[in-house]
PDB file of C-alpha atoms in Angstrom:
ATOM      1  CA  MET A   1     101.687 163.295 162.151  1.00 57.00           C
ATOM      2  CA  PRO A   2     101.905 160.867 159.161  1.00 91.00           C
ATOM      3  CA  VAL A   3     104.283 158.233 160.537  1.00 96.00           C
ATOM      4  CA  ALA A   4     103.934 154.692 159.230  1.00 97.00           C
ATOM      5  CA  ARG A   5     105.258 151.734 161.204  1.00 96.00           C
ATOM      6  CA  PHE A   6     106.683 148.564 159.704  1.00 95.00           C
ATOM      7  CA  ASP A   7     103.419 146.681 160.100  1.00 95.00           C
ATOM      8  CA  ALA A   8     100.532 145.880 157.778  1.00 96.00           C
ATOM      9  CA  ALA A   9      98.768 149.191 158.387  1.00 96.00           C
ATOM     10  CA  GLY A  10     101.934 151.219 157.918  1.00 96.00           C
ATOM     11  CA  LYS A  11     102.888 149.462 154.716  1.00 96.00           C
ATOM     12  CA  ALA A  12      99.375 149.984 153.386  1.00 96.00           C
ATOM     13  CA  ALA A  13      99.606 153.711 154.139  1.00 96.00           C
ATOM     14  CA  ILE A  14     102.900 154.033 152.254  1.00 97.00           C
ATOM     15  CA  ASP A  15     101.603 151.940 149.368  1.00 97.00           C
ATOM     16  CA  GLU A  16      98.458 154.065 149.061  1.00 97.00           C
ATOM     17  CA  ALA A  17     100.425 157.326 149.212  1.00 97.00           C
ATOM     18  CA  LEU A  18     102.642 156.197 146.339  1.00 97.00           C
ATOM     19  CA  GLU A  19      99.598 155.090 144.349  1.00 97.00           C
ATOM     20  CA  ARG A  20      98.089 158.572 144.839  1.00 96.00           C
ATOM     21  CA  GLY A  21     101.225 160.067 143.309  1.00 96.00           C
ATOM     22  CA  GLU A  22     102.613 161.418 146.579  1.00 97.00           C
ATOM     23  CA  ALA A  23     106.191 161.354 147.802  1.00 97.00           C
ATOM     24  CA  VAL A  24     107.105 159.319 150.878  1.00 98.00           C
ATOM     25  CA  VAL A  25     110.169 159.290 153.116  1.00 98.00           C
ATOM     26  CA  LEU A  26     111.797 155.876 153.431  1.00 98.00           C
ATOM     27  CA  PRO A  27     114.600 154.415 155.525  1.00 97.00           C
ATOM     28  CA  THR A  28     117.551 152.781 153.821  1.00 97.00           C
ATOM     29  CA  PRO A  29     120.069 150.407 155.425  1.00 96.00           C
ATOM     30  CA  SER A  30     122.721 151.725 157.796  1.00 96.00           C
ATOM     31  CA  PRO A  31     124.884 153.689 157.279  1.00 96.00           C
ATOM     32  CA  LEU A  32     122.775 155.396 154.602  1.00 96.00           C
ATOM     33  CA  ALA A  33     120.344 158.207 155.363  1.00 96.00           C
ATOM     34  CA  TYR A  34     116.590 158.353 154.794  1.00 97.00           C
ATOM     35  CA  VAL A  35     115.428 159.208 151.255  1.00 97.00           C
ATOM     36  CA  VAL A  36     112.406 160.773 149.556  1.00 98.00           C
ATOM     37  CA  ALA A  37     110.838 158.580 146.871  1.00 98.00           C
ATOM     38  CA  ALA A  38     107.861 158.816 144.522  1.00 98.00           C
ATOM     39  CA  LYS A  39     106.553 157.505 141.229  1.00 97.00           C
ATOM     40  CA  THR A  40     107.199 160.884 139.576  1.00 96.00           C
ATOM     41  CA  ALA A  41     110.131 163.260 139.771  1.00 96.00           C
ATOM     42  CA  ALA A  42     107.730 166.159 140.247  1.00 96.00           C
ATOM     43  CA  ALA A  43     106.401 164.653 143.485  1.00 97.00           C
ATOM     44  CA  VAL A  44     109.919 164.204 144.865  1.00 97.00           C
ATOM     45  CA  ASN A  45     110.814 167.789 144.006  1.00 95.00           C
ATOM     46  CA  ARG A  46     107.561 169.141 145.400  1.00 95.00           C
ATOM     47  CA  ALA A  47     108.254 167.437 148.723  1.00 95.00           C
ATOM     48  CA  ARG A  48     111.701 168.997 148.793  1.00 94.00           C
ATOM     49  CA  GLY A  49     110.471 172.437 147.745  1.00 92.00           C
ATOM     50  CA  ARG A  50     112.352 172.484 144.444  1.00 92.00           C
ATOM     51  CA  PRO A  51     111.363 173.119 140.809  1.00 92.00           C
ATOM     52  CA  ARG A  52     109.393 170.191 139.431  1.00 90.00           C
ATOM     53  CA  ASN A  53     111.967 169.459 136.724  1.00 89.00           C
ATOM     54  CA  HIS A  54     114.987 169.367 139.029  1.00 91.00           C
ATOM     55  CA  PRO A  55     117.042 166.218 138.269  1.00 91.00           C
ATOM     56  CA  VAL A  56     116.588 163.228 140.565  1.00 96.00           C
ATOM     57  CA  ALA A  57     117.949 159.695 140.633  1.00 97.00           C
ATOM     58  CA  THR A  58     116.183 156.636 139.279  1.00 97.00           C
ATOM     59  CA  TRP A  59     115.740 153.830 141.816  1.00 97.00           C
ATOM     60  CA  GLU A  60     115.538 150.522 139.960  1.00 95.00           C
ATOM     61  CA  PRO A  61     117.078 147.537 141.767  1.00 92.00           C
ATOM     62  CA  ARG A  62     116.436 145.226 138.784  1.00 92.00           C
ATOM     63  CA  PHE A  63     119.673 145.874 136.946  1.00 92.00           C
ATOM     64  CA  ASP A  64     118.606 143.957 133.848  1.00 92.00           C
ATOM     65  CA  ARG A  65     116.166 146.795 133.165  1.00 93.00           C
ATOM     66  CA  LEU A  66     118.915 149.410 133.432  1.00 93.00           C
ATOM     67  CA  ALA A  67     121.718 147.687 131.542  1.00 93.00           C
ATOM     68  CA  PRO A  68     120.385 148.168 127.968  1.00 92.00           C
ATOM     69  CA  HIS A  69     120.353 151.932 128.480  1.00 94.00           C
ATOM     70  CA  LEU A  70     123.967 152.314 129.637  1.00 95.00           C
ATOM     71  CA  ALA A  71     126.735 153.167 127.167  1.00 95.00           C
ATOM     72  CA  LEU A  72     129.216 150.817 128.816  1.00 95.00           C
ATOM     73  CA  ASP A  73     130.968 147.651 127.805  1.00 95.00           C
ATOM     74  CA  GLU A  74     130.011 144.384 129.443  1.00 94.00           C
ATOM     75  CA  MET A  75     132.628 144.555 132.193  1.00 94.00           C
ATOM     76  CA  GLU A  76     131.704 148.102 133.170  1.00 96.00           C
ATOM     77  CA  ARG A  77     128.026 147.185 133.226  1.00 95.00           C
ATOM     78  CA  ARG A  78     128.814 144.335 135.586  1.00 95.00           C
ATOM     79  CA  ARG A  79     130.798 146.738 137.754  1.00 96.00           C
ATOM     80  CA  VAL A  80     127.860 149.135 137.870  1.00 96.00           C
ATOM     81  CA  GLY A  81     125.536 146.320 138.914  1.00 95.00           C
ATOM     82  CA  TRP A  82     127.901 145.363 141.745  1.00 96.00           C
ATOM     83  CA  LEU A  83     128.433 148.966 142.856  1.00 97.00           C
ATOM     84  CA  LEU A  84     124.691 149.554 143.090  1.00 96.00           C
ATOM     85  CA  ALA A  85     123.663 146.289 144.711  1.00 94.00           C
ATOM     86  CA  VAL A  86     126.611 145.467 146.953  1.00 95.00           C
ATOM     87  CA  GLU A  87     128.482 148.705 147.689  1.00 96.00           C
ATOM     88  CA  ARG A  88     125.203 150.673 147.584  1.00 96.00           C
ATOM     89  CA  VAL A  89     126.767 153.778 146.097  1.00 97.00           C
ATOM     90  CA  THR A  90     125.043 156.080 143.637  1.00 97.00           C
ATOM     91  CA  VAL A  91     126.487 156.081 140.113  1.00 98.00           C
ATOM     92  CA  LEU A  92     126.549 158.636 137.321  1.00 97.00           C
ATOM     93  CA  VAL A  93     127.023 156.829 134.011  1.00 97.00           C
ATOM     94  CA  PRO A  94     126.682 157.543 130.270  1.00 96.00           C
ATOM     95  CA  GLN A  95     123.479 156.593 128.476  1.00 94.00           C
ATOM     96  CA  THR A  96     123.188 154.850 125.147  1.00 92.00           C
ATOM     97  CA  ARG A  97     122.243 157.069 122.236  1.00 85.00           C
ATOM     98  CA  ASP A  98     120.859 154.406 119.939  1.00 72.00           C
ATOM     99  CA  VAL A  99     118.183 153.198 122.383  1.00 73.00           C
ATOM    100  CA  ALA A 100     115.468 155.634 123.428  1.00 78.00           C
ATOM    101  CA  ALA A 101     115.485 156.275 127.158  1.00 81.00           C
ATOM    102  CA  PRO A 102     112.321 155.049 128.902  1.00 89.00           C
ATOM    103  CA  SER A 103     110.170 157.578 130.737  1.00 88.00           C
ATOM    104  CA  TRP A 104     111.357 156.271 134.087  1.00 91.00           C
ATOM    105  CA  LEU A 105     114.960 157.154 133.264  1.00 92.00           C
ATOM    106  CA  GLU A 106     114.548 160.578 131.655  1.00 91.00           C
ATOM    107  CA  PRO A 107     114.202 162.620 134.901  1.00 92.00           C
ATOM    108  CA  ALA A 108     117.505 161.145 136.111  1.00 94.00           C
ATOM    109  CA  ALA A 109     119.397 162.094 132.956  1.00 91.00           C
ATOM    110  CA  ARG A 110     121.177 165.222 131.818  1.00 88.00           C
ATOM    111  CA  TYR A 111     123.787 165.753 129.103  1.00 88.00           C
ATOM    112  CA  GLY A 112     123.910 162.075 128.227  1.00 91.00           C
ATOM    113  CA  MET A 113     124.517 160.897 131.798  1.00 95.00           C
ATOM    114  CA  ALA A 114     122.072 159.155 134.134  1.00 95.00           C
ATOM    115  CA  VAL A 115     122.093 159.013 137.923  1.00 97.00           C
ATOM    116  CA  LEU A 116     121.200 155.612 139.375  1.00 97.00           C
ATOM    117  CA  PHE A 117     120.347 154.666 142.946  1.00 96.00           C
ATOM    118  CA  GLY A 118     120.164 150.903 143.242  1.00 87.00           C
ATOM    119  CA  VAL A 119     119.904 150.088 146.934  1.00 91.00           C
ATOM    120  CA  ALA A 120     118.181 146.769 147.542  1.00 90.00           C
ATOM    121  CA  TRP A 121     117.195 146.012 151.151  1.00 94.00           C
ATOM    122  CA  GLU A 122     115.023 143.159 152.352  1.00 95.00           C
ATOM    123  CA  PRO A 123     112.721 145.335 154.525  1.00 96.00           C
ATOM    124  CA  LEU A 124     111.801 147.335 151.404  1.00 96.00           C
ATOM    125  CA  ASP A 125     111.472 144.412 148.981  1.00 95.00           C
ATOM    126  CA  TRP A 126     107.674 144.520 149.183  1.00 95.00           C
ATOM    127  CA  LEU A 127     107.635 148.178 148.173  1.00 96.00           C
ATOM    128  CA  LEU A 128     110.175 147.997 145.360  1.00 96.00           C
ATOM    129  CA  GLU A 129     108.611 144.874 143.876  1.00 95.00           C
ATOM    130  CA  ARG A 130     105.334 146.750 143.613  1.00 95.00           C
ATOM    131  CA  HIS A 131     106.451 150.263 142.691  1.00 96.00           C
ATOM    132  CA  ALA A 132     109.958 150.292 141.173  1.00 95.00           C
ATOM    133  CA  PRO A 133     111.269 152.078 139.286  1.00 95.00           C
ATOM    134  CA  LEU A 134     110.874 155.043 141.600  1.00 97.00           C
ATOM    135  CA  PHE A 135     112.484 158.437 141.630  1.00 97.00           C
ATOM    136  CA  VAL A 136     114.547 159.244 144.689  1.00 97.00           C
ATOM    137  CA  SER A 137     116.440 162.036 146.411  1.00 96.00           C
ATOM    138  CA  SER A 138     117.924 162.716 149.815  1.00 95.00           C
ATOM    139  CA  ALA A 139     115.521 163.436 152.666  1.00 96.00           C
ATOM    140  CA  ASN A 140     116.387 167.059 153.292  1.00 93.00           C
ATOM    141  CA  ARG A 141     115.608 170.586 152.228  1.00 87.00           C
ATOM    142  CA  ALA A 142     118.124 172.445 150.074  1.00 78.00           C
ATOM    143  CA  GLY A 143     121.214 173.368 152.047  1.00 79.00           C
ATOM    144  CA  ALA A 144     120.430 171.092 154.993  1.00 89.00           C
ATOM    145  CA  LEU A 145     121.895 167.747 155.961  1.00 92.00           C
ATOM    146  CA  PRO A 146     119.919 164.601 155.064  1.00 94.00           C
ATOM    147  CA  ALA A 147     117.611 163.136 157.703  1.00 96.00           C
ATOM    148  CA  VAL A 148     119.199 160.136 159.361  1.00 95.00           C
ATOM    149  CA  ASP A 149     116.359 159.098 161.699  1.00 95.00           C
ATOM    150  CA  LEU A 150     112.613 159.386 162.113  1.00 96.00           C
ATOM    151  CA  ARG A 151     112.746 162.513 164.254  1.00 95.00           C
ATOM    152  CA  GLN A 152     114.767 164.430 161.686  1.00 95.00           C
ATOM    153  CA  ALA A 153     112.604 163.212 158.802  1.00 96.00           C
ATOM    154  CA  VAL A 154     109.375 164.311 160.493  1.00 95.00           C
ATOM    155  CA  ALA A 155     110.879 167.665 161.472  1.00 94.00           C
ATOM    156  CA  THR A 156     112.014 168.247 157.889  1.00 94.00           C
ATOM    157  CA  PHE A 157     108.824 167.345 156.034  1.00 93.00           C
ATOM    158  CA  GLY A 158     106.064 167.972 158.550  1.00 87.00           C
ATOM    159  CA  PRO A 159     102.530 166.602 158.226  1.00 90.00           C
ATOM    160  CA  GLU A 160     102.362 166.705 154.420  1.00 88.00           C
ATOM    161  CA  VAL A 161     104.605 163.698 153.719  1.00 96.00           C
ATOM    162  CA  TRP A 162     104.287 160.136 155.024  1.00 97.00           C
ATOM    163  CA  VAL A 163     107.426 158.814 156.743  1.00 97.00           C
ATOM    164  CA  LEU A 164     108.110 155.097 157.106  1.00 98.00           C
ATOM    165  CA  ASP A 165     109.755 154.550 160.490  1.00 97.00           C
ATOM    166  CA  GLY A 166     112.795 152.343 160.004  1.00 96.00           C
ATOM    167  CA  ASP A 167     114.795 153.362 163.061  1.00 96.00           C
ATOM    168  CA  SER A 168     114.449 149.962 164.727  1.00 95.00           C
ATOM    169  CA  LEU A 169     115.982 148.302 161.655  1.00 95.00           C
ATOM    170  CA  ARG A 170     119.043 150.530 161.592  1.00 95.00           C
ATOM    171  CA  ASP A 171     122.154 150.839 163.730  1.00 94.00           C
ATOM    172  CA  ARG A 172     121.596 154.308 165.126  1.00 85.00           C
ATOM    173  CA  ALA A 173     124.941 154.277 166.929  1.00 89.00           C
ATOM    174  CA  ARG A 174     126.737 154.497 163.583  1.00 91.00           C
ATOM    175  CA  PRO A 175     127.299 157.703 161.585  1.00 93.00           C
ATOM    176  CA  HIS A 176     124.880 158.068 158.675  1.00 95.00           C
ATOM    177  CA  THR A 177     124.640 160.270 155.605  1.00 94.00           C
ATOM    178  CA  SER A 178     123.913 160.056 151.877  1.00 94.00           C
ATOM    179  CA  THR A 179     125.701 157.682 149.535  1.00 96.00           C
ATOM    180  CA  THR A 180     128.997 158.283 147.842  1.00 97.00           C
ATOM    181  CA  THR A 181     128.539 159.013 144.136  1.00 97.00           C
ATOM    182  CA  LEU A 182     130.914 157.502 141.585  1.00 98.00           C
ATOM    183  CA  ARG A 183     131.041 158.698 137.977  1.00 97.00           C
ATOM    184  CA  PHE A 184     132.213 156.854 134.880  1.00 97.00           C
ATOM    185  CA  VAL A 185     133.770 159.156 132.284  1.00 95.00           C
ATOM    186  CA  PRO A 186     134.417 157.633 128.843  1.00 92.00           C
ATOM    187  CA  GLY A 187     138.119 157.740 128.092  1.00 92.00           C
ATOM    188  CA  ARG A 188     139.030 158.451 131.727  1.00 94.00           C
ATOM    189  CA  GLY A 189     137.313 155.737 133.723  1.00 96.00           C
ATOM    190  CA  TRP A 190     135.860 155.917 137.218  1.00 97.00           C
ATOM    191  CA  GLU A 191     136.056 159.031 139.364  1.00 97.00           C
ATOM    192  CA  LEU A 192     134.844 160.067 142.789  1.00 97.00           C
ATOM    193  CA  HIS A 193     132.066 162.526 141.957  1.00 96.00           C
ATOM    194  CA  ARG A 194     130.688 163.321 145.397  1.00 94.00           C
ATOM    195  CA  ARG A 195     131.790 162.330 148.854  1.00 95.00           C
ATOM    196  CA  GLY A 196     129.376 160.304 150.945  1.00 95.00           C
ATOM    197  CA  ILE A 197     129.197 157.750 153.706  1.00 95.00           C
ATOM    198  CA  GLN A 198     131.086 154.928 151.992  1.00 96.00           C
ATOM    199  CA  ASP A 199     134.286 156.829 151.232  1.00 95.00           C
ATOM    200  CA  THR A 200     134.065 158.808 154.495  1.00 94.00           C
ATOM    201  CA  LEU A 201     134.028 155.637 156.582  1.00 94.00           C
ATOM    202  CA  HIS A 202     136.871 154.283 154.462  1.00 94.00           C
ATOM    203  CA  VAL A 203     139.011 157.366 155.134  1.00 91.00           C
ATOM    204  CA  ASN A 204     138.103 157.466 158.816  1.00 90.00           C
ATOM    205  CA  ALA A 205     139.317 153.893 159.146  1.00 89.00           C
ATOM    206  CA  GLY A 206     142.726 154.981 157.849  1.00 87.00           C
ATOM    207  CA  ARG A 207     142.506 152.777 154.799  1.00 85.00           C
ATOM    208  CA  SER A 208     143.867 153.268 151.288  1.00 80.00           C
ATOM    209  CA  ASP A 209     142.284 155.239 148.472  1.00 93.00           C
ATOM    210  CA  TYR A 210     138.543 154.484 148.387  1.00 96.00           C
ATOM    211  CA  LEU A 211     138.089 154.441 144.620  1.00 96.00           C
ATOM    212  CA  ALA A 212     140.985 152.073 144.063  1.00 95.00           C
ATOM    213  CA  ASP A 213     139.764 149.863 146.876  1.00 95.00           C
ATOM    214  CA  VAL A 214     136.143 149.642 145.768  1.00 96.00           C
ATOM    215  CA  LEU A 215     137.086 148.867 142.164  1.00 96.00           C
ATOM    216  CA  SER A 216     139.489 146.171 143.367  1.00 95.00           C
ATOM    217  CA  ARG A 217     136.735 144.626 145.481  1.00 95.00           C
ATOM    218  CA  ALA A 218     134.270 144.807 142.603  1.00 96.00           C
ATOM    219  CA  ASP A 219     136.667 143.090 140.228  1.00 95.00           C
ATOM    220  CA  ALA A 220     137.590 140.442 142.785  1.00 94.00           C
ATOM    221  CA  ALA A 221     133.915 139.632 143.273  1.00 94.00           C
ATOM    222  CA  LEU A 222     133.046 139.673 139.589  1.00 94.00           C
ATOM    223  CA  LEU A 223     136.099 137.747 138.426  1.00 88.00           C
ATOM    224  CA  ARG A 224     136.224 135.534 141.534  1.00 78.00           C
ATOM    225  CA  GLN A 225     139.788 136.501 142.201  1.00 54.00           C
ATOM    226  CA  PRO A 226     141.391 137.108 145.603  1.00 52.00           C
ATOM    227  CA  LEU A 227     141.951 140.688 146.657  1.00 48.00           C
ATOM    228  CA  PRO A 228     145.501 141.961 146.177  1.00 49.00           C
ATOM    229  CA  ARG A 229     147.621 141.967 149.323  1.00 49.00           C
ATOM    230  CA  ARG A 230     148.117 145.698 148.992  1.00 39.00           C
ATOM    231  CA  GLN A 231     145.133 147.899 148.257  1.00 42.00           C
ATOM    232  CA  ASP A 232     147.162 150.950 147.366  1.00 43.00           C
ATOM    233  CA  GLY A 233     145.545 151.666 144.013  1.00 44.00           C
ATOM    234  CA  ARG A 234     148.396 150.431 141.814  1.00 43.00           C
ATOM    235  CA  GLY A 235     147.144 149.905 138.304  1.00 46.00           C
ATOM    236  CA  VAL A 236     143.928 151.815 139.036  1.00 44.00           C
ATOM    237  CA  ARG A 237     143.414 155.411 138.014  1.00 46.00           C
ATOM    238  CA  PRO A 238     143.432 157.643 141.115  1.00 42.00           C
ATOM    239  CA  ALA A 239     140.152 159.115 142.267  1.00 43.00           C
ATOM    240  CA  ARG A 240     139.306 162.535 140.898  1.00 47.00           C
ATOM    241  CA  ARG A 241     136.888 164.686 142.836  1.00 43.00           C
ATOM    242  CA  SER A 242     134.401 166.849 141.030  1.00 45.00           C
ATOM    243  CA  ARG A 243     134.118 170.306 142.498  1.00 41.00           C
ATOM    244  CA  ALA A 244     130.767 170.033 144.168  1.00 40.00           C
ATOM    245  CA  SER A 245     128.872 170.642 147.361  1.00 36.00           C
ATOM    246  CA  ASP A 246     129.167 167.822 149.884  1.00 37.00           C
ATOM    247  CA  ARG A 247     126.230 168.954 151.984  1.00 36.00           C
ATOM    248  CA  ASP A 248     123.008 168.612 150.093  1.00 39.00           C
ATOM    249  CA  GLY A 249     122.395 164.874 150.021  1.00 38.00           C
ATOM    250  CA  PRO A 250     122.950 163.206 146.641  1.00 38.00           C
ATOM    251  CA  SER A 251     123.114 166.573 144.935  1.00 37.00           C
ATOM    252  CA  LEU A 252     126.188 167.692 143.058  1.00 32.00           C
ATOM    253  CA  LEU A 253     127.052 169.957 140.199  1.00 28.00           C
ATOM    254  CA  ALA A 254     130.436 169.167 138.709  1.00 33.00           C
ATOM    255  CA  ARG A 255     132.041 172.325 137.373  1.00 31.00           C
ATOM    256  CA  SER A 256     133.796 171.718 134.091  1.00 34.00           C
ATOM    257  CA  HIS A 257     133.825 172.984 130.525  1.00 33.00           C
ATOM    258  CA  ARG A 258     130.657 171.017 129.944  1.00 35.00           C
ATOM    259  CA  PRO A 259     127.655 171.346 132.226  1.00 32.00           C
ATOM    260  CA  ARG A 260     126.983 168.399 134.531  1.00 37.00           C
ATOM    261  CA  PRO A 261     123.712 167.282 136.095  1.00 38.00           C
ATOM    262  CA  VAL A 262     122.626 168.411 139.511  1.00 35.00           C
ATOM    263  CA  ILE A 263     121.222 165.476 141.418  1.00 42.00           C
ATOM    264  CA  THR A 264     119.819 165.681 144.925  1.00 46.00           C
TER     265      THR A 264
END
């Protein structure tokens, strides 16, 4: 059973698997689920049993490498950086058309939009510093829930895929699942594209609209302003849900007059 511990030998095993072009299963910080990552999209999709060209997300925590390829103004770029690094959501954002997309972004892009996963976490700094950008997807098979601990990850992927055991670094008493996905639509602004752990916890706590709240917190942090006394979404466009499956990890197909990317 290919389980790697958080020690020198385990890190070496994960490092070598990535260098060989294989996918690995990695923990992410609570309350996020485990993910599948690799240096190619084909390896991620092979591990999940999907077509090799199925869209995935790009995992690049160095936002300065992403920013030139996003068709956003300066404020929205700063928001995206905060949403990825601090809120740890996944974002679906428009790409620039006048700058050629690098090879590490193309598998995460469809119809002029790119899916970005930007989680930075100290226990994985050594891996991301060496291998990012990676391609990433939820640690599950199609139609199943994402793995939230080592046992589920091993049961899902079997002996073919290395799993890095991060259970001791996570709060297993908390609910876990894949990230919320937010989408920026030119002319409309930010929308809730796919439900995930961040907005679910927000709702379960009986708090106000998640999209309005997260944008208020982003702006307060970026502009160094205090949060408004009421977080009821005034002045912020209400969240709009895409019609999409909420089960299959980070994978959603928004149904509209124009096809949207499927990311899992």
